[in-house]
Amino acid sequence: MKLIVGLGNPGRDYEHTRHNVGFQVVEELAERHRVTLKNYAKWKARAVKVPDVGDGVLLAEPTTFMNLSGWAVRELMSFHKLGPADLLVVYDDADLPLGRLRLRASGSAGGHNGLKSIIQELGTTELPRLRVGVGRQGGELRSHVLGRFDADERPQIDAAVKRAADAAEVFVKENILAAMNQYNAAPAADDDQA
């Protein structure tokens, strides 16, 4: 089984913010497979199993704040007896242009507190991740990532969420390298308008 974890912050105040794009990808996958995320207090996460994909996949969104995501991920992995290679973490990246995807098999947290928490809890940087570009504007980074997308950014980010969900499915059905080869290139101009 694989575990796809989308990172974000819980609560209505954070819905559809740049920082919650990981949640949007997990919700896109749940919608595609006609499943509904449910709250699990024991894992501090919303989660659902998708049995008909590969060897099965568990979709999850920690219900902790971003900087405490590692606890939920560790608990989910322990309960389901999964290793770091079975995990794909999906999260926002303000250093990537809006809509750009970047997959990696391992590496540092790169300043992202959610990923930093996961790395600390699991004790390894060897875990696949999918970054979704939310762009960076002038001003304070915190207010930018906690802000919502502008109306003119929405089509681009909606297309990126769909591509990120596609990339996650390639990760599940094949592996991280196949997903990297297919999705690390810049999207075609037509894809941005989808």
Short mmCIF file of C-alpha atoms in Angstrom, two decimals:
data_model
loop_
_atom_site.label_atom_id
_atom_site.label_comp_id
_atom_site.label_asym_id
_atom_site.label_seq_id
_atom_site.Cartn_x
_atom_site.Cartn_y
_atom_site.Cartn_z
CA MET A 1 0.00 0.00 0.00
CA LYS A 2 1.02 3.62 -0.59
CA LEU A 3 0.23 6.65 1.55
CA ILE A 4 -0.41 10.04 -0.07
CA VAL A 5 -0.41 12.86 2.48
CA GLY A 6 -1.48 16.36 1.53
CA LEU A 7 -0.24 19.09 3.85
CA GLY A 8 -2.25 22.09 4.98
CA ASN A 9 -3.79 23.74 8.01
CA PRO A 10 -7.16 22.67 9.43
CA GLY A 11 -10.22 24.89 9.67
CA ARG A 12 -12.33 27.14 7.48
CA ASP A 13 -9.94 30.09 7.84
CA TYR A 14 -7.33 28.18 5.86
CA GLU A 15 -9.52 26.57 3.18
CA HIS A 16 -8.26 27.24 -0.35
CA THR A 17 -5.15 29.11 0.81
CA ARG A 18 -1.84 28.63 -0.97
CA HIS A 19 -0.52 26.72 2.05
CA ASN A 20 -3.37 24.18 1.71
CA VAL A 21 -2.73 23.15 -1.88
CA GLY A 22 -1.63 19.71 -0.61
CA PHE A 23 -5.13 19.22 0.80
CA GLN A 24 -6.59 20.22 -2.58
CA VAL A 25 -4.58 17.49 -4.33
CA VAL A 26 -5.72 14.81 -1.86
CA GLU A 27 -9.33 16.01 -2.23
CA GLU A 28 -9.01 15.82 -6.04
CA LEU A 29 -7.83 12.21 -5.72
CA ALA A 30 -10.67 11.36 -3.34
CA GLU A 31 -13.20 12.88 -5.74
CA ARG A 32 -11.76 10.95 -8.71
CA HIS A 33 -12.10 7.67 -6.85
CA ARG A 34 -15.49 8.53 -5.31
CA VAL A 35 -14.33 8.17 -1.72
CA THR A 36 -14.79 10.47 1.28
CA LEU A 37 -12.16 11.44 3.83
CA LYS A 38 -13.20 10.73 7.43
CA ASN A 39 -11.82 12.03 10.71
CA TYR A 40 -9.64 9.65 12.73
CA ALA A 41 -8.75 11.11 16.13
CA LYS A 42 -6.22 8.32 16.83
CA TRP A 43 -4.13 9.48 13.83
CA LYS A 44 -4.97 13.19 14.06
CA ALA A 45 -5.88 12.99 10.38
CA ARG A 46 -8.68 12.77 7.88
CA ALA A 47 -8.11 9.64 5.80
CA VAL A 48 -9.65 7.15 3.40
CA LYS A 49 -8.49 3.96 1.69
CA VAL A 50 -8.73 3.67 -2.09
CA PRO A 51 -8.56 -0.11 -2.64
CA ASP A 52 -8.83 -0.20 -6.43
CA VAL A 53 -5.53 1.56 -7.23
CA GLY A 54 -2.34 -0.51 -7.44
CA ASP A 55 -1.84 -2.39 -4.14
CA GLY A 56 -4.16 0.12 -2.49
CA VAL A 57 -3.58 3.68 -1.43
CA LEU A 58 -4.40 5.62 1.69
CA LEU A 59 -5.18 9.32 1.22
CA ALA A 60 -4.65 11.52 4.27
CA GLU A 61 -4.69 15.09 5.53
CA PRO A 62 -3.26 15.75 9.00
CA THR A 63 -5.71 17.65 11.22
CA THR A 64 -2.84 19.19 13.17
CA PHE A 65 -1.39 22.52 12.12
CA MET A 66 1.25 22.35 9.40
CA ASN A 67 4.29 22.41 11.70
CA LEU A 68 2.99 19.33 13.59
CA SER A 69 2.16 17.19 10.53
CA GLY A 70 4.90 14.68 11.30
CA TRP A 71 3.04 13.16 14.25
CA ALA A 72 0.03 12.20 12.12
CA VAL A 73 2.22 10.86 9.32
CA ARG A 74 4.27 8.74 11.72
CA GLU A 75 1.12 7.29 13.31
CA LEU A 76 -0.45 6.46 9.93
CA MET A 77 2.74 4.80 8.70
CA SER A 78 3.21 2.82 11.91
CA PHE A 79 -0.39 1.57 11.98
CA HIS A 80 -0.29 0.50 8.32
CA LYS A 81 3.30 -0.83 8.53
CA LEU A 82 4.60 1.43 5.75
CA GLY A 83 8.14 2.56 5.06
CA PRO A 84 9.32 5.99 3.84
CA ALA A 85 9.41 4.81 0.20
CA ASP A 86 5.64 4.11 0.44
CA LEU A 87 4.91 7.74 1.31
CA LEU A 88 4.28 10.70 -1.01
CA VAL A 89 4.02 14.09 0.72
CA VAL A 90 2.23 16.79 -1.31
CA TYR A 91 2.73 20.42 -0.29
CA ASP A 92 3.02 24.03 -1.44
CA ASP A 93 6.27 25.67 -2.52
CA ALA A 94 6.50 29.45 -2.80
CA ASP A 95 9.90 29.15 -4.52
CA LEU A 96 8.37 27.40 -7.54
CA PRO A 97 6.46 29.41 -10.14
CA LEU A 98 2.68 29.22 -9.87
CA GLY A 99 1.45 25.86 -11.15
CA ARG A 100 4.86 24.22 -11.56
CA LEU A 101 5.30 20.73 -10.10
CA ARG A 102 8.52 19.29 -8.72
CA LEU A 103 8.90 15.71 -7.50
CA ARG A 104 11.92 14.39 -5.60
CA ALA A 105 12.76 11.05 -4.06
CA SER A 106 14.55 12.62 -1.08
CA GLY A 107 16.14 15.80 0.23
CA SER A 108 15.92 18.45 2.92
CA ALA A 109 12.78 20.25 4.04
CA GLY A 110 13.86 23.34 2.13
CA GLY A 111 12.37 25.61 4.79
CA HIS A 112 8.89 24.01 4.71
CA ASN A 113 7.77 23.45 8.31
CA GLY A 114 5.32 20.67 7.49
CA LEU A 115 7.95 18.61 5.71
CA LYS A 116 10.48 19.47 8.43
CA SER A 117 8.11 17.99 11.03
CA ILE A 118 7.70 14.80 8.98
CA ILE A 119 11.46 14.42 8.51
CA GLN A 120 11.99 14.88 12.27
CA GLU A 121 9.31 12.33 13.21
CA LEU A 122 10.44 9.71 10.68
CA GLY A 123 14.16 10.33 11.19
CA THR A 124 14.94 10.38 7.47
CA THR A 125 15.09 12.71 4.48
CA GLU A 126 14.64 9.70 2.17
CA LEU A 127 10.96 10.21 1.45
CA PRO A 128 9.26 11.05 -1.84
CA ARG A 129 7.63 14.44 -2.10
CA LEU A 130 5.62 16.46 -4.61
CA ARG A 131 5.87 20.23 -4.42
CA VAL A 132 3.20 22.40 -6.06
CA GLY A 133 4.34 25.89 -7.01
CA VAL A 134 2.27 28.68 -5.49
CA GLY A 135 4.62 31.46 -6.64
CA ARG A 136 6.06 34.22 -4.53
CA GLN A 137 4.98 37.82 -4.54
CA GLY A 138 6.62 40.74 -2.81
CA GLY A 139 5.91 41.12 0.87
CA GLU A 140 5.96 38.74 3.79
CA LEU A 141 6.06 35.03 2.90
CA ARG A 142 3.75 34.03 5.76
CA SER A 143 0.91 36.31 4.63
CA HIS A 144 1.43 35.19 1.03
CA VAL A 145 1.13 31.44 1.70
CA LEU A 146 -1.78 31.95 4.12
CA GLY A 147 -3.58 34.05 1.49
CA ARG A 148 -6.01 32.76 -1.11
CA PHE A 149 -5.32 32.57 -4.82
CA ASP A 150 -6.41 35.56 -6.89
CA ALA A 151 -9.18 34.99 -9.45
CA ASP A 152 -6.68 35.18 -12.32
CA GLU A 153 -4.47 32.53 -10.62
CA ARG A 154 -7.32 30.07 -10.07
CA PRO A 155 -7.30 28.42 -13.54
CA GLN A 156 -3.55 27.81 -13.30
CA ILE A 157 -3.67 26.34 -9.81
CA ASP A 158 -6.73 24.23 -10.63
CA ALA A 159 -4.82 22.75 -13.58
CA ALA A 160 -1.77 22.20 -11.35
CA VAL A 161 -3.88 20.36 -8.75
CA LYS A 162 -5.17 18.02 -11.48
CA ARG A 163 -1.62 17.42 -12.80
CA ALA A 164 -0.38 16.83 -9.24
CA ALA A 165 -3.13 14.23 -8.74
CA ASP A 166 -2.07 12.61 -12.03
CA ALA A 167 1.56 12.57 -10.81
CA ALA A 168 0.49 10.99 -7.50
CA GLU A 169 -1.30 8.24 -9.41
CA VAL A 170 1.85 7.53 -11.46
CA PHE A 171 3.78 7.32 -8.16
CA VAL A 172 1.26 4.74 -6.87
CA LYS A 173 1.03 2.66 -10.05
CA GLU A 174 4.72 2.87 -11.04
CA ASN A 175 7.24 4.71 -8.82
CA ILE A 176 8.68 8.10 -7.93
CA LEU A 177 11.17 8.07 -10.83
CA ALA A 178 8.42 7.53 -13.40
CA ALA A 179 6.43 10.39 -11.86
CA MET A 180 9.53 12.63 -11.87
CA ASN A 181 10.22 11.88 -15.53
CA GLN A 182 6.66 12.69 -16.56
CA TYR A 183 5.88 15.72 -14.38
CA ASN A 184 9.05 17.63 -13.51
CA ALA A 185 9.09 19.43 -16.87
CA ALA A 186 7.26 22.74 -17.18
CA PRO A 187 3.66 22.25 -18.33
CA ALA A 188 2.82 22.98 -21.94
CA ALA A 189 1.19 26.36 -22.54
CA ASP A 190 -2.13 24.65 -23.31
CA ASP A 191 -2.05 22.86 -19.94
CA ASP A 192 -1.92 26.19 -18.09
CA GLN A 193 -5.24 27.21 -19.60
CA ALA A 194 -7.03 23.92 -18.84
#
